[in-house]
């Protein structure tokens, strides 16, 4: 509910700003990002944020594979979307990795560390890793998450803007990337910044909820006018995908990447 209210407020703010002319700006190609990996298939065992879901995205040739990272109590960076993990809903920040790893993913994998995930990511340069920093309990912990993640990225030879991009709802995380790693793509997720605000703060693009682009379709043109990319989450219905494609979205994050591929045809961007 809190996120919905935030998005509604963001839409209101964005609609109050001046807009560029909404011309037909369907780009030649659109990049598909598999949300939490290409998990919704037999190959991945239907396990989100699993190493298998990343491999499935790589094997399918999708441009990007999104995943989330958080810190355990003992400072291990793990790949998981929710703050809680396992059948007992263990809060990740309150347990050590050893305690959490007792519970496997739905496909039988252990809870992946970022090391585990990037070991697979390094095996293919055709699928970009889209790493989301989850907001931690404190700003200090969020910065620690960013810093530790970057060291692991470097250790796997992936400290390369062509191999990995970053996204977050946390301004603290985004601003850490902008300040310390300005060569990398960083997209903001929350939706409360205009194209001017994003540009002025050093972001390279917006990765906003589909509702924002639906209410304010000129936002895509505004972002492009500022030299920013327009990504969208999380769109699974083909009819909504088609509208966004027509309005000029650059990237689409989806749990249904095969449907996006079918709609795009030769307009799908691949590395």
Coordinates of C-alpha atoms in Angstrom, one line a residue:
X1 CA 0.0 0.0 0.0
X2 CA 2.8 2.4 0.9
X3 CA 4.5 1.9 -2.5
X4 CA 1.2 2.4 -4.3
X5 CA 0.6 5.7 -2.5
X6 CA 4.2 6.8 -3.3
X7 CA 3.6 6.0 -7.0
X8 CA 0.4 7.9 -7.1
X9 CA 2.1 10.9 -5.6
X10 CA 5.0 10.6 -8.0
X11 CA 2.6 10.5 -11.0
X12 CA 1.0 13.7 -9.7
X13 CA 4.3 15.4 -9.5
X14 CA 5.5 14.3 -12.9
X15 CA 2.2 15.4 -14.5
X16 CA 2.7 18.9 -13.1
X17 CA 5.9 19.3 -15.0
X18 CA 6.4 20.5 -18.6
X19 CA 6.5 17.8 -21.2
X20 CA 8.2 17.2 -24.5
X21 CA 6.0 16.7 -27.5
X22 CA 4.8 13.1 -27.5
X23 CA 5.7 12.1 -31.0
X24 CA 5.8 8.5 -32.1
X25 CA 9.2 7.4 -30.8
X26 CA 9.2 3.7 -31.1
X27 CA 13.0 2.9 -31.0
X28 CA 14.3 0.5 -33.6
X29 CA 14.9 -2.1 -30.9
X30 CA 13.8 -2.8 -27.3
X31 CA 15.8 -4.7 -24.7
X32 CA 14.1 -7.4 -22.7
X33 CA 15.1 -7.8 -19.0
X34 CA 14.0 -11.1 -17.4
X35 CA 12.6 -10.1 -13.9
X36 CA 14.5 -12.0 -11.2
X37 CA 15.9 -14.1 -14.0
X38 CA 14.0 -16.3 -16.5
X39 CA 12.6 -18.2 -13.5
X40 CA 9.1 -19.0 -14.9
X41 CA 10.2 -22.1 -16.8
X42 CA 11.1 -25.7 -16.2
X43 CA 14.8 -25.1 -16.8
X44 CA 15.0 -22.8 -13.8
X45 CA 12.7 -24.9 -11.6
X46 CA 10.4 -21.9 -11.2
X47 CA 12.8 -20.4 -8.6
X48 CA 13.2 -16.6 -8.7
X49 CA 16.7 -15.1 -8.2
X50 CA 18.2 -18.5 -8.6
X51 CA 21.5 -19.3 -10.4
X52 CA 19.4 -21.5 -12.7
X53 CA 17.1 -18.6 -13.6
X54 CA 20.1 -16.6 -14.7
X55 CA 21.5 -19.4 -16.8
X56 CA 18.0 -19.8 -18.4
X57 CA 18.0 -16.1 -19.3
X58 CA 21.5 -16.5 -20.7
X59 CA 20.6 -19.6 -22.7
X60 CA 17.5 -17.8 -24.1
X61 CA 19.6 -14.8 -25.2
X62 CA 17.7 -12.1 -23.3
X63 CA 19.5 -8.8 -23.1
X64 CA 19.3 -8.6 -19.4
X65 CA 18.6 -10.6 -16.2
X66 CA 17.5 -8.7 -13.1
X67 CA 18.2 -9.9 -9.6
X68 CA 18.2 -8.5 -6.1
X69 CA 20.9 -8.4 -3.4
X70 CA 20.7 -8.0 0.4
X71 CA 23.0 -8.4 3.4
X72 CA 22.8 -11.2 6.0
X73 CA 23.6 -10.6 9.7
X74 CA 27.2 -11.7 9.1
X75 CA 27.6 -9.4 6.1
X76 CA 27.2 -11.9 3.3
X77 CA 25.7 -10.5 0.1
X78 CA 22.9 -12.8 -1.0
X79 CA 20.5 -12.8 -4.0
X80 CA 16.9 -12.6 -2.7
X81 CA 14.0 -10.2 -3.3
X82 CA 12.1 -10.2 -0.1
X83 CA 13.5 -9.1 3.3
X84 CA 12.4 -12.5 4.6
X85 CA 13.6 -15.9 3.4
X86 CA 12.5 -19.5 3.8
X87 CA 9.4 -21.3 5.1
X88 CA 9.9 -19.7 8.5
X89 CA 10.0 -16.2 7.1
X90 CA 13.5 -15.5 8.5
X91 CA 14.5 -11.8 8.2
X92 CA 17.7 -11.9 6.2
X93 CA 19.3 -9.1 8.2
X94 CA 18.8 -11.1 11.5
X95 CA 20.4 -14.4 10.5
X96 CA 23.8 -15.6 9.3
X97 CA 24.2 -17.0 5.9
X98 CA 24.8 -20.5 7.4
X99 CA 21.5 -20.3 9.2
X100 CA 19.6 -19.1 6.1
X101 CA 21.3 -21.6 3.7
X102 CA 19.7 -24.5 5.6
X103 CA 16.6 -23.9 3.5
X104 CA 16.9 -24.5 -0.2
X105 CA 15.1 -22.6 -3.0
X106 CA 12.1 -24.2 -4.7
X107 CA 14.4 -25.8 -7.3
X108 CA 16.7 -27.3 -4.7
X109 CA 19.5 -24.7 -5.0
X110 CA 21.0 -23.2 -1.9
X111 CA 20.3 -19.5 -1.3
X112 CA 22.7 -17.9 -3.8
X113 CA 25.4 -15.6 -2.6
X114 CA 26.4 -12.8 -4.9
X115 CA 29.6 -14.8 -5.5
X116 CA 27.5 -17.8 -6.7
X117 CA 25.4 -15.6 -8.9
X118 CA 28.3 -13.7 -10.5
X119 CA 30.2 -16.9 -11.2
X120 CA 27.4 -17.9 -13.5
X121 CA 27.0 -14.3 -14.8
X122 CA 30.7 -14.3 -15.9
X123 CA 30.1 -17.2 -18.2
X124 CA 28.2 -15.2 -20.8
X125 CA 28.8 -11.7 -22.1
X126 CA 25.5 -11.8 -24.1
X127 CA 23.3 -11.2 -21.1
X128 CA 23.7 -8.0 -19.0
X129 CA 23.4 -8.4 -15.2
X130 CA 20.9 -6.0 -13.8
X131 CA 21.7 -5.8 -10.1
X132 CA 19.1 -4.2 -7.8
X133 CA 20.4 -3.0 -4.4
X134 CA 17.6 -3.5 -1.8
X135 CA 17.2 -0.8 0.8
X136 CA 18.7 -2.0 4.1
X137 CA 17.6 -1.0 7.6
X138 CA 20.0 1.9 7.8
X139 CA 21.8 4.1 5.3
X140 CA 25.1 2.7 6.6
X141 CA 24.0 -0.8 5.9
X142 CA 22.8 0.2 2.4
X143 CA 26.2 1.7 1.6
X144 CA 27.9 -1.4 3.0
X145 CA 25.8 -3.5 0.6
X146 CA 26.8 -1.3 -2.4
X147 CA 30.5 -1.4 -1.4
X148 CA 30.7 -5.1 -0.8
X149 CA 28.8 -5.9 -4.0
X150 CA 31.2 -3.8 -6.0
X151 CA 34.2 -5.6 -4.6
X152 CA 32.6 -8.9 -5.6
X153 CA 31.8 -7.6 -9.0
X154 CA 35.4 -6.7 -9.5
X155 CA 36.6 -10.1 -8.2
X156 CA 34.6 -11.8 -10.9
X157 CA 36.0 -9.6 -13.7
X158 CA 32.6 -8.0 -14.2
X159 CA 33.5 -4.4 -13.3
X160 CA 32.6 -3.3 -16.8
X161 CA 29.6 -1.1 -17.9
X162 CA 28.9 -3.4 -20.7
X163 CA 28.5 -6.4 -18.4
X164 CA 26.5 -5.0 -15.4
X165 CA 24.1 -2.2 -14.7
X166 CA 22.6 -1.1 -11.4
X167 CA 19.1 -0.2 -10.2
X168 CA 17.5 0.7 -6.8
X169 CA 14.6 2.2 -5.0
X170 CA 17.1 3.6 -2.5
X171 CA 18.5 7.0 -3.3
X172 CA 21.3 6.3 -0.9
X173 CA 22.4 3.3 -2.9
X174 CA 22.0 5.1 -6.2
X175 CA 24.0 8.1 -5.0
X176 CA 26.7 5.8 -3.8
X177 CA 27.1 4.4 -7.3
X178 CA 27.0 7.8 -8.9
X179 CA 29.7 9.1 -6.5
X180 CA 32.0 6.1 -6.5
X181 CA 31.4 4.4 -9.8
X182 CA 30.2 7.1 -12.2
X183 CA 31.0 5.2 -15.4
X184 CA 28.2 2.7 -14.7
X185 CA 24.5 2.9 -15.6
X186 CA 22.3 3.6 -12.6
X187 CA 18.5 3.7 -12.9
X188 CA 16.2 4.9 -10.2
X189 CA 13.1 2.8 -9.4
X190 CA 10.8 4.7 -7.0
X191 CA 9.3 7.1 -9.6
X192 CA 9.4 10.4 -7.6
X193 CA 12.0 12.2 -9.7
X194 CA 11.3 14.0 -13.0
X195 CA 13.5 13.7 -16.0
X196 CA 15.2 17.0 -14.9
X197 CA 15.7 15.7 -11.4
X198 CA 17.3 12.4 -12.6
X199 CA 19.6 14.3 -15.0
X200 CA 20.7 16.8 -12.4
X201 CA 21.5 14.1 -9.9
X202 CA 23.6 12.0 -12.3
X203 CA 21.3 9.1 -13.0
X204 CA 21.5 7.5 -16.4
X205 CA 17.8 6.6 -16.6
X206 CA 14.5 5.8 -15.0
X207 CA 13.2 2.3 -14.3
X208 CA 9.7 3.2 -13.3
X209 CA 6.5 1.3 -12.7
X210 CA 4.3 0.9 -15.7
X211 CA 1.5 2.9 -14.1
X212 CA 3.6 6.1 -14.2
X213 CA 4.2 5.7 -17.9
X214 CA 0.5 4.9 -18.5
X215 CA -0.7 8.1 -16.7
X216 CA 2.1 10.3 -18.1
X217 CA 3.2 8.7 -21.5
X218 CA 5.1 11.9 -22.4
X219 CA 7.6 11.0 -19.7
X220 CA 9.4 8.6 -22.1
X221 CA 9.9 11.5 -24.5
X222 CA 11.1 13.7 -21.7
X223 CA 13.6 11.2 -20.6
X224 CA 14.9 10.8 -24.1
X225 CA 15.2 14.5 -24.5
X226 CA 17.5 14.6 -21.5
X227 CA 19.6 11.7 -22.9
X228 CA 18.2 9.3 -20.3
X229 CA 17.0 5.7 -20.8
X230 CA 13.4 4.6 -20.1
X231 CA 13.0 1.2 -18.5
X232 CA 9.8 -0.1 -17.0
X233 CA 8.8 -2.7 -14.4
X234 CA 7.1 -5.2 -14.2
X235 CA 4.9 -5.7 -17.3
X236 CA 3.5 -9.1 -18.0
X237 CA 0.4 -8.5 -20.2
X238 CA 1.0 -8.3 -23.9
X239 CA -1.4 -5.5 -24.5
X240 CA 0.4 -3.3 -22.0
X241 CA 3.7 -4.3 -23.5
X242 CA 2.5 -3.2 -26.9
X243 CA 1.5 0.2 -25.7
X244 CA 4.9 0.8 -24.1
X245 CA 6.7 -0.4 -27.2
X246 CA 4.7 2.1 -29.3
X247 CA 5.4 4.9 -26.9
X248 CA 9.2 4.4 -27.2
X249 CA 10.3 2.4 -24.1
X250 CA 14.0 1.4 -24.3
X251 CA 13.9 -1.6 -21.9
X252 CA 11.1 -3.8 -20.5
X253 CA 11.4 -5.8 -17.3
X254 CA 9.0 -8.7 -17.3
X255 CA 8.1 -12.1 -15.8
X256 CA 6.9 -13.0 -19.3
X257 CA 10.0 -12.4 -21.5
X258 CA 8.8 -14.9 -24.2
X259 CA 5.7 -12.8 -24.8
X260 CA 7.8 -9.7 -25.1
X261 CA 10.0 -11.5 -27.6
X262 CA 7.0 -12.6 -29.7
X263 CA 5.6 -9.1 -29.8
X264 CA 8.9 -7.5 -30.7
X265 CA 10.1 -9.9 -33.3
X266 CA 13.1 -8.4 -35.1
X267 CA 12.7 -5.3 -32.9
X268 CA 14.1 -7.1 -29.9
X269 CA 17.6 -5.8 -29.0
X270 CA 20.2 -8.4 -28.2
X271 CA 23.9 -8.0 -27.5

